Amino acid sequence: MKILHGIGASKGIAIGKITLCLNIDNHIEKKTIIDVEAELARLDEAKKTSVEALNAIYAKALKRVGEANSMIFQIHIMMLQDEDFYGAIQTAIREEKLNAEYAVWQAGQQFSEMFSQMDDEYMRGRASDVIDISKRLIRNLDTRLANGLDSLSSPTIVAAADLMPSETVQMDKEMVYAFVTQEGSKSSHSAILARTMGIPAVVGLADQFNELSDGAEIIVDGNTGDVILEPDEATRTDYRAKQEEFIKHQQELKLLKGTKAITKNGVEMEINANIGHPEDVDLALENDADGIGLFRSEFLYMESNQFPSEEEQFIAYKTVLERMGGKRVIIRTLDLGADKQVPYLNLPHEENPALGLRAIRICLDRQDLFLTQLRALIRASAYGKLAIMFPMIISVDEVRQIKGLVEKVKNDLTKEKIPFDPHFEIGIMIETPASVMLSDELAKEVDFFSIGTNDLTQYTLAVDRMNHSISKLFDSRHPAVLRMIEMAAQSAKKAGIWVGICGESAADTSLTEFYVKIGVRELSVTPSAVLELRRAVQQIDIK
């Protein structure tokens, strides 16, 4: 028996035998071809098959994991059809007389390396996507290189050097107990999908991965990140008990549907869901969220090749408000820039985009776009309980400028006799140290604060949250961050407005009691975490 240590990426415990997936990089042969046109025709056919498969995966993913998590497959289709990438493969076949499989592999490596060296975080994230679409093309060129996930004959634990998003989302929970990977991180697309789908996962085993072999029995503990190779009977018995306890816990959580998040001493919390698309409301309702605490409107922009019109946005916002049936829906105005780029916005290259033209700065710089979104939002307020939230605030002047634009839209709609609810709430995100230090003044201008702990942690600690080499320094429980949160909460309480948390640490149950104590009354998390958080609140007893 041996214990390997990785990163727990998705909670749960699995016991079973390994299916070791083929590492395609070790099986690509470099050949010289004679019939160039025939090879190009093979490539085109593989491309056609790949696009058809990606469209099918996208449709399947929509139902399983929602629009926000499915959008990656639309990006894959666009990348597959990119002239630079596909043209590089064709050129290698024509000029170097390479076989299509090797030409694809070569282009994939080159473009992946190019993306990984870029300054922009969003573009760096495309490196793994290029590898994903390259593997898909190669497997459609040579079916012998299939990874085996499509032909599993019995339930198993999948072990792979890495898993691409398209491979993860196709996993059948009845056939895949869990997966472990050599590479990857807790924030990778595959890890996020695993959590959404409820598949236990451990990633980042590094060199320890080489100790795994096909058919070997292992225990995967997605809670701790441990992988136990060839466990003895006592360990197996112990983990079966833990597994049953985890399943029982998940079933008990379902019993909390319809209950309130009220502490033992009578403090009521609102537990809301974060979503990125109208279709994600299904997950929020399924997990009995009290409302929507963060609708990331930028995804409407990121999944389009042009600015979404006022009518397109209005329909999206109206749909969410109607489906939530009078529960509060907080919609964040577009938060583009930094790691969320759209080509048609034509943002300038920046050495440090996280500190550059992003979020509200874009909105106030491009007021035509901002006014279009505000009109759509305020029109939608007639169909439910709307709250509008503005990100990346650093000054009172910004808030007053925003409120002036809101009043302009309200006046225009009144003149046009277009209905809206004049009593919708206006709030700001507290996610910069500047907004914390000015929180006493900002609180006088708005109806609520929502603390974005992801960026607040990044800016407070001067730690790039997308940089895995310093990820151990990114700590949302750091005393400096907690003091920032408490200061903002005190300012909100003094001004008589409510305050919530919508960053990742909202789901950290070790911080829940702290949030209750300082006056936070709303927490917004990924839909699957709603019931767990409700349970944590109900167990708090502050004397």
Coordinates of C-alpha atoms in Angstrom, one line a residue:
M1 CA 0.0 0.0 0.0
K2 CA 1.2 3.5 -0.9
I3 CA -0.3 6.9 -0.4
L4 CA 0.2 9.5 -3.2
H5 CA -0.6 13.2 -2.5
G6 CA -2.3 15.4 -5.1
I7 CA -4.8 18.3 -5.1
G8 CA -8.4 17.5 -4.1
A9 CA -10.3 19.1 -7.1
S10 CA -13.8 17.6 -6.5
K11 CA -15.1 16.2 -3.3
G12 CA -16.1 12.6 -2.8
I13 CA -14.5 9.2 -2.3
A14 CA -14.2 6.4 -4.9
I15 CA -12.8 2.9 -4.7
G16 CA -12.1 0.9 -7.8
K17 CA -9.6 -0.2 -10.5
I18 CA -7.7 2.1 -12.8
T19 CA -8.3 2.5 -16.5
L20 CA -5.1 4.2 -17.7
C21 CA -5.8 6.5 -20.6
L22 CA -3.4 6.6 -23.6
N23 CA -1.0 9.5 -23.6
I24 CA -1.3 10.5 -27.2
D25 CA 2.0 12.4 -27.2
N26 CA 3.9 9.1 -26.9
H27 CA 2.3 7.6 -29.9
I28 CA 2.5 10.2 -32.7
E29 CA 4.6 9.0 -35.5
K30 CA 6.4 11.4 -37.9
K31 CA 6.1 10.2 -41.5
T32 CA 6.9 11.6 -44.9
I33 CA 3.9 11.5 -47.2
I34 CA 3.7 11.4 -51.0
D35 CA 0.1 12.3 -51.9
V36 CA -0.3 15.8 -50.4
E37 CA -3.8 16.3 -51.6
A38 CA -5.0 13.1 -50.1
E39 CA -3.5 14.0 -46.8
L40 CA -5.2 17.4 -46.9
A41 CA -8.5 15.7 -47.6
R42 CA -8.0 13.4 -44.6
L43 CA -7.4 16.5 -42.5
D44 CA -10.5 18.3 -43.8
E45 CA -12.6 15.2 -43.0
A46 CA -11.2 15.0 -39.5
K47 CA -11.9 18.6 -39.0
K48 CA -15.5 18.2 -40.2
T49 CA -16.0 15.2 -37.8
S50 CA -14.4 17.2 -34.9
V51 CA -16.8 20.1 -35.4
E52 CA -19.8 17.9 -35.5
A53 CA -18.6 16.1 -32.3
L54 CA -18.0 19.5 -30.5
N55 CA -21.5 20.7 -31.4
A56 CA -23.0 17.5 -30.0
I57 CA -20.8 17.8 -26.8
Y58 CA -22.0 21.4 -26.5
A59 CA -25.6 20.4 -26.6
K60 CA -25.0 17.7 -24.1
A61 CA -23.0 20.0 -21.8
L62 CA -25.8 22.6 -21.8
K63 CA -28.1 20.1 -20.1
R64 CA -25.5 18.7 -17.7
V65 CA -23.5 21.7 -16.6
G66 CA -25.2 24.9 -17.8
E67 CA -24.2 27.5 -20.3
A68 CA -21.4 29.1 -18.4
N69 CA -19.5 25.8 -18.3
S70 CA -20.5 24.8 -21.8
M71 CA -19.2 27.9 -23.6
I72 CA -15.7 26.4 -23.8
F73 CA -16.8 24.0 -26.5
Q74 CA -18.0 26.9 -28.7
I75 CA -14.6 28.5 -28.2
H76 CA -13.0 25.1 -29.3
I77 CA -15.0 25.2 -32.5
M78 CA -13.9 28.8 -33.3
M79 CA -10.3 27.8 -32.5
L80 CA -10.5 24.8 -34.8
Q81 CA -11.7 27.0 -37.6
D82 CA -9.1 29.7 -36.9
E83 CA -7.1 30.4 -40.1
D84 CA -3.8 30.8 -38.4
F85 CA -4.0 27.5 -36.5
Y86 CA -5.5 25.4 -39.3
G87 CA -3.4 27.1 -41.9
A88 CA -0.2 26.1 -40.0
I89 CA -1.2 22.5 -40.2
Q90 CA -2.0 22.7 -43.9
T91 CA 1.4 24.4 -44.6
A92 CA 3.3 21.7 -42.7
I93 CA 1.6 19.0 -44.9
R94 CA 2.2 20.9 -48.1
E95 CA 5.7 22.2 -47.6
E96 CA 7.3 19.7 -45.1
K97 CA 5.4 16.7 -46.5
L98 CA 4.3 15.7 -43.0
N99 CA 1.6 13.2 -42.2
A100 CA -1.5 15.0 -40.9
E101 CA -1.3 13.5 -37.4
Y102 CA 2.2 14.8 -36.8
A103 CA 1.4 18.2 -38.5
V104 CA -1.5 18.7 -36.1
W105 CA 0.6 17.6 -33.1
Q106 CA 3.4 20.0 -34.1
A107 CA 1.0 23.0 -34.6
G108 CA -0.7 22.2 -31.3
Q109 CA 2.6 22.3 -29.5
Q110 CA 3.7 25.5 -31.2
F111 CA 0.4 27.4 -30.6
S112 CA 0.1 26.1 -27.0
E113 CA 3.5 27.3 -26.2
M114 CA 2.8 30.7 -27.9
F115 CA -0.4 31.1 -25.8
S116 CA 1.3 30.1 -22.6
Q117 CA 3.9 32.8 -23.0
M118 CA 1.3 35.6 -23.4
D119 CA 0.9 38.3 -20.8
D120 CA -2.9 38.2 -20.9
E121 CA -4.3 35.7 -18.5
Y122 CA -7.3 34.8 -20.7
M123 CA -5.0 34.1 -23.6
R124 CA -2.7 32.0 -21.5
G125 CA -5.7 29.9 -20.6
R126 CA -6.2 29.0 -24.2
A127 CA -3.0 26.9 -24.2
S128 CA -4.8 23.9 -22.9
D129 CA -7.7 24.4 -25.3
V130 CA -5.3 24.2 -28.3
I131 CA -4.0 20.9 -27.0
D132 CA -7.6 19.7 -26.5
I133 CA -8.6 20.4 -30.1
S134 CA -5.3 19.0 -31.4
K135 CA -5.9 15.7 -29.7
R136 CA -9.5 15.6 -31.0
L137 CA -8.2 16.1 -34.6
I138 CA -5.5 13.5 -34.2
R139 CA -8.0 10.9 -32.8
N140 CA -10.3 11.5 -35.7
L141 CA -7.4 11.0 -38.1
D142 CA -6.3 7.7 -36.4
T143 CA -9.0 5.9 -34.3
R144 CA -6.2 3.6 -32.8
L145 CA -5.2 6.7 -30.7
A146 CA -8.6 6.9 -29.0
N147 CA -8.3 7.4 -25.2
G148 CA -10.7 4.6 -24.3
L149 CA -13.2 6.9 -22.5
D150 CA -15.8 6.2 -25.2
S151 CA -15.7 2.4 -24.8
L152 CA -15.7 1.8 -21.1
S153 CA -17.2 -1.6 -20.4
S154 CA -17.4 -1.5 -16.6
P155 CA -17.3 1.2 -13.9
T156 CA -13.7 2.4 -13.3
I157 CA -11.4 5.2 -12.1
V158 CA -9.9 7.1 -15.0
A159 CA -6.2 8.0 -14.8
A160 CA -4.7 10.3 -17.4
A161 CA -1.8 12.6 -17.8
D162 CA -4.4 15.3 -18.1
L163 CA -8.1 15.5 -19.1
M164 CA -9.5 18.0 -21.5
P165 CA -12.8 19.7 -20.8
S166 CA -14.4 17.8 -23.7
E167 CA -13.3 14.5 -22.2
T168 CA -14.6 15.4 -18.7
V169 CA -18.0 16.5 -19.7
Q170 CA -18.7 13.3 -21.6
M171 CA -18.0 11.1 -18.6
D172 CA -20.9 8.9 -17.5
K173 CA -21.2 9.0 -13.7
E174 CA -22.4 5.4 -13.8
M175 CA -19.2 4.3 -15.5
V176 CA -16.6 6.7 -14.0
Y177 CA -16.3 6.6 -10.3
A178 CA -13.6 9.3 -10.2
F179 CA -10.6 10.5 -12.1
V180 CA -6.9 11.3 -11.2
T181 CA -4.5 13.2 -13.4
Q182 CA -0.8 13.9 -13.5
E183 CA -1.2 17.6 -14.3
G184 CA -4.0 20.1 -13.7
S185 CA -5.1 22.4 -11.0
K186 CA -8.2 23.0 -8.8
S187 CA -9.2 25.9 -11.1
S188 CA -8.9 24.1 -14.4
H189 CA -11.9 23.7 -16.7
S190 CA -11.9 19.9 -16.0
A191 CA -11.8 20.4 -12.2
I192 CA -14.7 22.9 -12.4
L193 CA -16.7 20.5 -14.6
A194 CA -16.0 17.6 -12.2
R195 CA -17.4 19.6 -9.3
T196 CA -20.4 20.6 -11.2
M197 CA -21.1 17.0 -12.3
G198 CA -20.3 15.5 -8.8
I199 CA -17.4 13.3 -9.9
P200 CA -14.6 12.9 -7.3
A201 CA -11.3 14.1 -8.6
V202 CA -7.6 14.4 -7.6
V203 CA -5.3 16.3 -9.9
G204 CA -1.6 17.4 -9.9
L205 CA 0.0 14.1 -8.9
A206 CA 3.1 15.1 -10.9
D207 CA 5.8 12.4 -10.9
Q208 CA 3.8 10.2 -8.5
F209 CA 1.4 9.5 -11.4
N210 CA 4.0 7.1 -12.9
E211 CA 3.4 4.7 -10.1
L212 CA -0.2 4.0 -11.3
S213 CA -0.8 1.1 -13.6
D214 CA -3.7 -0.1 -15.6
G215 CA -6.0 -2.4 -13.6
A216 CA -4.5 -1.5 -10.2
E217 CA -6.9 -0.9 -7.4
I218 CA -6.9 2.6 -5.8
I219 CA -8.9 4.8 -3.4
V220 CA -9.4 8.4 -4.5
D221 CA -10.2 10.9 -1.8
G222 CA -11.3 14.1 -3.5
N223 CA -11.7 15.8 -0.1
T224 CA -8.0 15.5 0.9
G225 CA -6.2 15.0 -2.4
D226 CA -4.9 11.6 -1.3
V227 CA -4.7 8.6 -3.7
I228 CA -4.1 5.2 -2.0
L229 CA -2.5 2.6 -4.3
E230 CA -3.3 -1.0 -3.6
P231 CA -4.9 -0.4 -0.2
D232 CA -4.9 -3.1 2.4
E233 CA -8.2 -4.5 3.7
A234 CA -8.3 -2.3 6.8
T235 CA -7.8 0.8 4.8
R236 CA -10.4 -0.4 2.3
T237 CA -12.9 -0.9 5.1
D238 CA -12.2 2.5 6.6
Y239 CA -12.7 4.3 3.3
R240 CA -15.9 2.4 2.5
A241 CA -17.3 3.8 5.8
K242 CA -16.1 7.3 4.8
Q243 CA -17.7 6.8 1.4
E244 CA -21.1 5.8 2.9
E245 CA -20.8 8.8 5.3
F246 CA -20.3 11.2 2.4
I247 CA -23.2 9.8 0.4
K248 CA -25.4 10.0 3.5
H249 CA -24.3 13.6 4.0
Q250 CA -25.3 14.5 0.4
Q251 CA -28.7 12.9 0.9
E252 CA -29.2 14.8 4.2
L253 CA -28.4 18.0 2.5
K254 CA -31.3 17.5 0.1
L255 CA -33.6 17.4 3.1
L256 CA -32.7 21.1 3.7
K257 CA -34.6 22.2 0.6
G258 CA -37.4 24.5 1.7
T259 CA -35.8 25.4 5.0
K260 CA -34.2 28.8 5.9
A261 CA -30.6 29.6 6.7
I262 CA -31.1 30.8 10.2
T263 CA -28.6 30.4 13.0
K264 CA -29.5 28.9 16.4
N265 CA -29.7 32.3 17.9
G266 CA -32.1 33.6 15.2
V267 CA -29.9 35.4 12.6
E268 CA -31.2 34.8 9.1
M269 CA -28.8 34.6 6.1
E270 CA -29.7 34.7 2.5
I271 CA -27.9 32.0 0.5
N272 CA -27.9 32.8 -3.2
A273 CA -26.4 31.3 -6.3
N274 CA -23.8 32.6 -8.8
I275 CA -24.8 32.1 -12.4
G276 CA -23.4 33.1 -15.9
H277 CA -26.3 32.5 -18.2
P278 CA -30.1 32.3 -18.0
E279 CA -30.0 28.5 -18.4
D280 CA -28.0 28.3 -15.2
V281 CA -31.2 29.2 -13.3
D282 CA -32.1 25.5 -13.5
L283 CA -29.2 24.7 -11.2
A284 CA -30.0 27.5 -8.8
L285 CA -33.6 26.3 -8.5
E286 CA -32.6 22.7 -8.3
N287 CA -30.4 23.5 -5.3
D288 CA -33.1 25.7 -3.7
A289 CA -31.1 29.0 -3.8
D290 CA -32.8 32.0 -2.1
G291 CA -32.1 34.1 -5.1
I292 CA -29.4 35.0 -7.6
G293 CA -26.5 36.8 -5.8
L294 CA -24.3 37.2 -8.9
F295 CA -25.4 37.0 -12.6
R296 CA -22.2 37.5 -14.5
S297 CA -23.5 39.5 -17.5
E298 CA -20.2 39.5 -19.3
F299 CA -20.8 35.9 -20.5
L300 CA -23.5 37.4 -22.8
Y301 CA -20.7 39.3 -24.4
M302 CA -18.0 36.6 -24.3
E303 CA -20.2 34.0 -26.2
S304 CA -21.0 36.5 -29.0
N305 CA -18.9 37.7 -31.9
Q306 CA -20.4 41.2 -31.6
F307 CA -21.9 43.4 -28.9
P308 CA -25.3 41.9 -27.8
S309 CA -28.1 44.3 -28.6
E310 CA -30.4 45.9 -26.0
E311 CA -33.2 43.5 -27.0
E312 CA -30.9 40.4 -26.7
Q313 CA -29.8 41.5 -23.2
F314 CA -33.3 42.5 -22.1
I315 CA -34.6 39.0 -23.0
A316 CA -31.8 37.3 -21.1
Y317 CA -32.3 39.4 -17.9
K318 CA -36.1 39.2 -18.2
T319 CA -35.9 35.4 -18.4
V320 CA -33.9 35.1 -15.2
L321 CA -36.1 37.5 -13.3
E322 CA -39.3 35.8 -14.3
R323 CA -38.0 32.3 -13.6
M324 CA -36.8 33.3 -10.1
G325 CA -40.4 34.1 -9.3
G326 CA -40.0 37.3 -7.3
K327 CA -36.7 36.3 -5.6
R328 CA -34.0 38.9 -5.8
V329 CA -31.7 38.7 -8.8
I330 CA -28.4 40.7 -8.6
I331 CA -27.0 41.4 -12.0
R332 CA -23.4 42.6 -12.3
T333 CA -22.8 45.0 -15.2
L334 CA -20.2 43.7 -17.7
D335 CA -16.9 42.9 -16.1
L336 CA -14.7 42.5 -19.1
G337 CA -10.9 43.0 -19.4
A338 CA -8.1 41.2 -17.4
D339 CA -8.7 37.5 -17.9
K340 CA -12.0 38.0 -19.7
Q341 CA -11.4 39.3 -23.2
V342 CA -13.6 39.7 -26.3
P343 CA -11.8 40.4 -29.6
Y344 CA -14.4 42.8 -30.9
L345 CA -13.9 45.1 -27.9
N346 CA -10.4 45.9 -29.3
L347 CA -8.9 46.6 -25.9
P348 CA -5.3 47.8 -26.1
H349 CA -2.4 45.5 -25.1
E350 CA -1.6 46.0 -21.4
E351 CA 1.4 44.9 -19.4
N352 CA -0.7 44.2 -16.4
P353 CA -4.4 43.8 -17.5
A354 CA -5.6 43.1 -14.0
L355 CA -4.7 46.7 -13.1
G356 CA -5.8 48.1 -16.5
L357 CA -8.9 49.0 -18.5
R358 CA -11.5 46.6 -17.1
A359 CA -15.0 46.4 -15.7
I360 CA -16.5 49.8 -14.7
R361 CA -13.6 51.6 -16.3
I362 CA -14.6 50.2 -19.7
C363 CA -18.3 51.1 -19.0
L364 CA -17.5 54.7 -18.2
D365 CA -15.0 55.0 -21.1
R366 CA -17.5 53.4 -23.6
Q367 CA -20.8 54.9 -22.3
D368 CA -22.6 53.9 -25.5
L369 CA -22.2 50.2 -24.5
F370 CA -23.0 51.0 -20.9
L371 CA -26.2 52.8 -21.6
T372 CA -27.3 49.9 -23.8
Q373 CA -26.9 47.5 -21.0
L374 CA -28.5 49.9 -18.4
R375 CA -31.6 50.3 -20.7
A376 CA -31.9 46.5 -21.0
L377 CA -31.5 46.0 -17.2
I378 CA -33.9 48.7 -16.1
R379 CA -36.5 47.5 -18.6
A380 CA -36.2 44.0 -17.2
S381 CA -36.9 45.3 -13.7
A382 CA -40.6 45.3 -14.5
Y383 CA -40.5 41.5 -14.5
G384 CA -39.1 40.7 -11.1
K385 CA -37.0 41.8 -8.1
L386 CA -33.9 43.3 -9.7
A387 CA -30.7 44.7 -8.1
I388 CA -27.9 46.1 -10.3
M389 CA -24.3 45.8 -9.1
F390 CA -21.2 47.7 -10.4
P391 CA -17.7 46.1 -10.2
M392 CA -14.2 47.5 -9.6
I393 CA -15.2 50.7 -7.9
I394 CA -12.4 52.9 -6.4
S395 CA -14.1 56.3 -5.9
V396 CA -17.3 58.1 -4.9
D397 CA -17.1 60.1 -8.1
E398 CA -17.4 56.8 -10.1
V399 CA -20.6 55.9 -8.2
R400 CA -22.1 59.3 -8.7
Q401 CA -21.3 59.2 -12.4
I402 CA -23.0 55.8 -12.6
K403 CA -26.1 57.0 -10.7
G404 CA -26.3 59.9 -13.1
L405 CA -26.4 57.6 -16.1
V406 CA -29.0 55.4 -14.4
E407 CA -31.2 58.4 -13.8
K408 CA -30.8 59.4 -17.5
V409 CA -32.0 56.0 -18.6
K410 CA -34.9 56.1 -16.2
N411 CA -36.0 59.5 -17.5
D412 CA -35.6 58.3 -21.1
L413 CA -37.8 55.2 -20.5
T414 CA -40.4 57.3 -18.7
K415 CA -40.6 59.6 -21.7
E416 CA -40.9 56.6 -24.0
K417 CA -43.6 55.1 -21.8
I418 CA -41.6 51.9 -21.3
P419 CA -42.5 50.3 -18.0
F420 CA -39.9 49.6 -15.3
D421 CA -39.7 49.3 -11.5
P422 CA -38.3 52.6 -10.1
H423 CA -37.4 50.9 -6.8
F424 CA -34.7 48.5 -8.0
E425 CA -31.6 48.4 -5.8
I426 CA -28.2 49.7 -6.7
G427 CA -25.1 48.2 -5.2
I428 CA -21.3 48.1 -5.8
M429 CA -18.7 45.4 -5.4
I430 CA -16.1 45.9 -2.7
E431 CA -13.1 44.3 -4.4
T432 CA -10.4 46.9 -4.3
P433 CA -8.5 48.2 -1.2
A434 CA -9.6 51.7 -2.3
S435 CA -13.3 50.8 -2.0
V436 CA -12.7 49.4 1.5
M437 CA -10.9 52.5 2.7
L438 CA -13.7 54.6 1.3
S439 CA -16.5 52.3 2.3
D440 CA -17.9 54.7 4.8
E441 CA -18.5 57.3 2.1
L442 CA -19.5 54.8 -0.6
A443 CA -22.1 53.3 1.7
K444 CA -24.0 56.6 1.7
E445 CA -24.4 56.3 -2.1
V446 CA -25.8 52.8 -2.6
D447 CA -28.3 50.2 -1.3
F448 CA -25.9 47.4 -0.7
F449 CA -22.3 46.1 -0.8
S450 CA -21.3 42.8 -2.3
I451 CA -17.7 41.9 -1.4
G452 CA -15.8 40.1 -4.2
T453 CA -13.2 38.2 -2.2
N454 CA -11.3 36.8 -5.3
D455 CA -10.1 40.2 -6.5
L456 CA -10.0 41.7 -3.0
T457 CA -7.6 39.0 -2.0
Q458 CA -5.5 39.5 -5.1
Y459 CA -5.2 43.2 -4.7
T460 CA -4.7 43.2 -1.0
L461 CA -1.9 40.6 -1.0
A462 CA -0.4 41.6 -4.4
V463 CA -0.8 38.0 -5.5
D464 CA -1.9 37.1 -9.1
R465 CA -4.7 34.7 -8.5
M466 CA -4.1 33.0 -11.9
N467 CA -0.4 32.4 -11.3
H468 CA -0.1 28.8 -10.1
S469 CA 3.6 29.2 -9.1
I470 CA 2.5 31.5 -6.2
S471 CA -0.9 30.0 -5.6
K472 CA 0.1 29.1 -2.0
L473 CA 0.3 32.8 -1.2
F474 CA -3.3 33.4 -2.4
D475 CA -5.1 33.1 0.9
S476 CA -8.7 34.5 1.3
R477 CA -8.3 33.8 5.1
H478 CA -5.3 36.1 5.4
P479 CA -5.7 38.4 8.4
A480 CA -5.3 41.5 6.1
V481 CA -8.1 40.3 3.9
L482 CA -10.4 39.5 6.8
R483 CA -9.8 42.9 8.3
M484 CA -10.7 44.5 4.9
I485 CA -14.0 42.6 4.8
E486 CA -14.8 43.5 8.4
M487 CA -14.1 47.2 7.8
A488 CA -16.5 47.2 4.8
A489 CA -19.1 45.4 6.8
Q490 CA -18.9 47.9 9.6
S491 CA -19.3 50.8 7.2
A492 CA -22.4 49.1 5.7
K493 CA -23.9 48.5 9.1
K494 CA -23.3 52.1 10.1
A495 CA -25.0 53.4 7.0
G496 CA -28.0 51.0 7.3
I497 CA -27.3 49.1 4.1
W498 CA -26.9 45.3 3.8
V499 CA -23.7 43.5 2.8
G500 CA -23.0 40.2 1.1
I501 CA -20.1 38.1 -0.1
C502 CA -20.0 36.8 -3.7
G503 CA -16.4 35.6 -4.0
E504 CA -15.1 32.0 -3.7
S505 CA -14.7 32.3 0.1
A506 CA -18.4 32.8 0.5
A507 CA -18.6 28.9 0.3
D508 CA -15.8 28.5 2.8
T509 CA -17.7 27.2 5.8
S510 CA -14.8 27.8 8.1
L511 CA -15.5 31.5 7.6
T512 CA -19.3 31.4 7.8
E513 CA -19.4 32.2 11.5
F514 CA -17.0 35.1 11.1
Y515 CA -19.2 36.5 8.3
V516 CA -22.3 36.2 10.5
K517 CA -20.6 37.9 13.5
I518 CA -19.4 41.0 11.5
G519 CA -22.9 41.6 10.0
V520 CA -22.8 39.9 6.5
R521 CA -26.3 38.8 5.7
E522 CA -26.0 37.4 2.2
L523 CA -23.7 34.8 0.7
S524 CA -23.6 33.9 -3.0
V525 CA -22.0 30.7 -4.1
T526 CA -21.9 28.1 -6.9
P527 CA -25.4 26.4 -7.0
S528 CA -24.0 23.1 -5.8
A529 CA -22.7 24.7 -2.6
V530 CA -26.0 26.3 -1.5
L531 CA -27.3 23.5 0.7
E532 CA -24.0 22.8 2.3
L533 CA -23.7 26.5 3.3
R534 CA -27.3 26.5 4.5
R535 CA -26.5 23.6 6.8
A536 CA -23.4 25.5 8.1
V537 CA -25.5 28.5 9.0
Q538 CA -28.1 26.5 10.8
Q539 CA -25.4 25.0 13.0
I540 CA -24.0 28.4 14.2
D541 CA -24.9 29.5 17.7
I542 CA -23.5 32.9 18.7
K543 CA -24.1 33.6 22.3

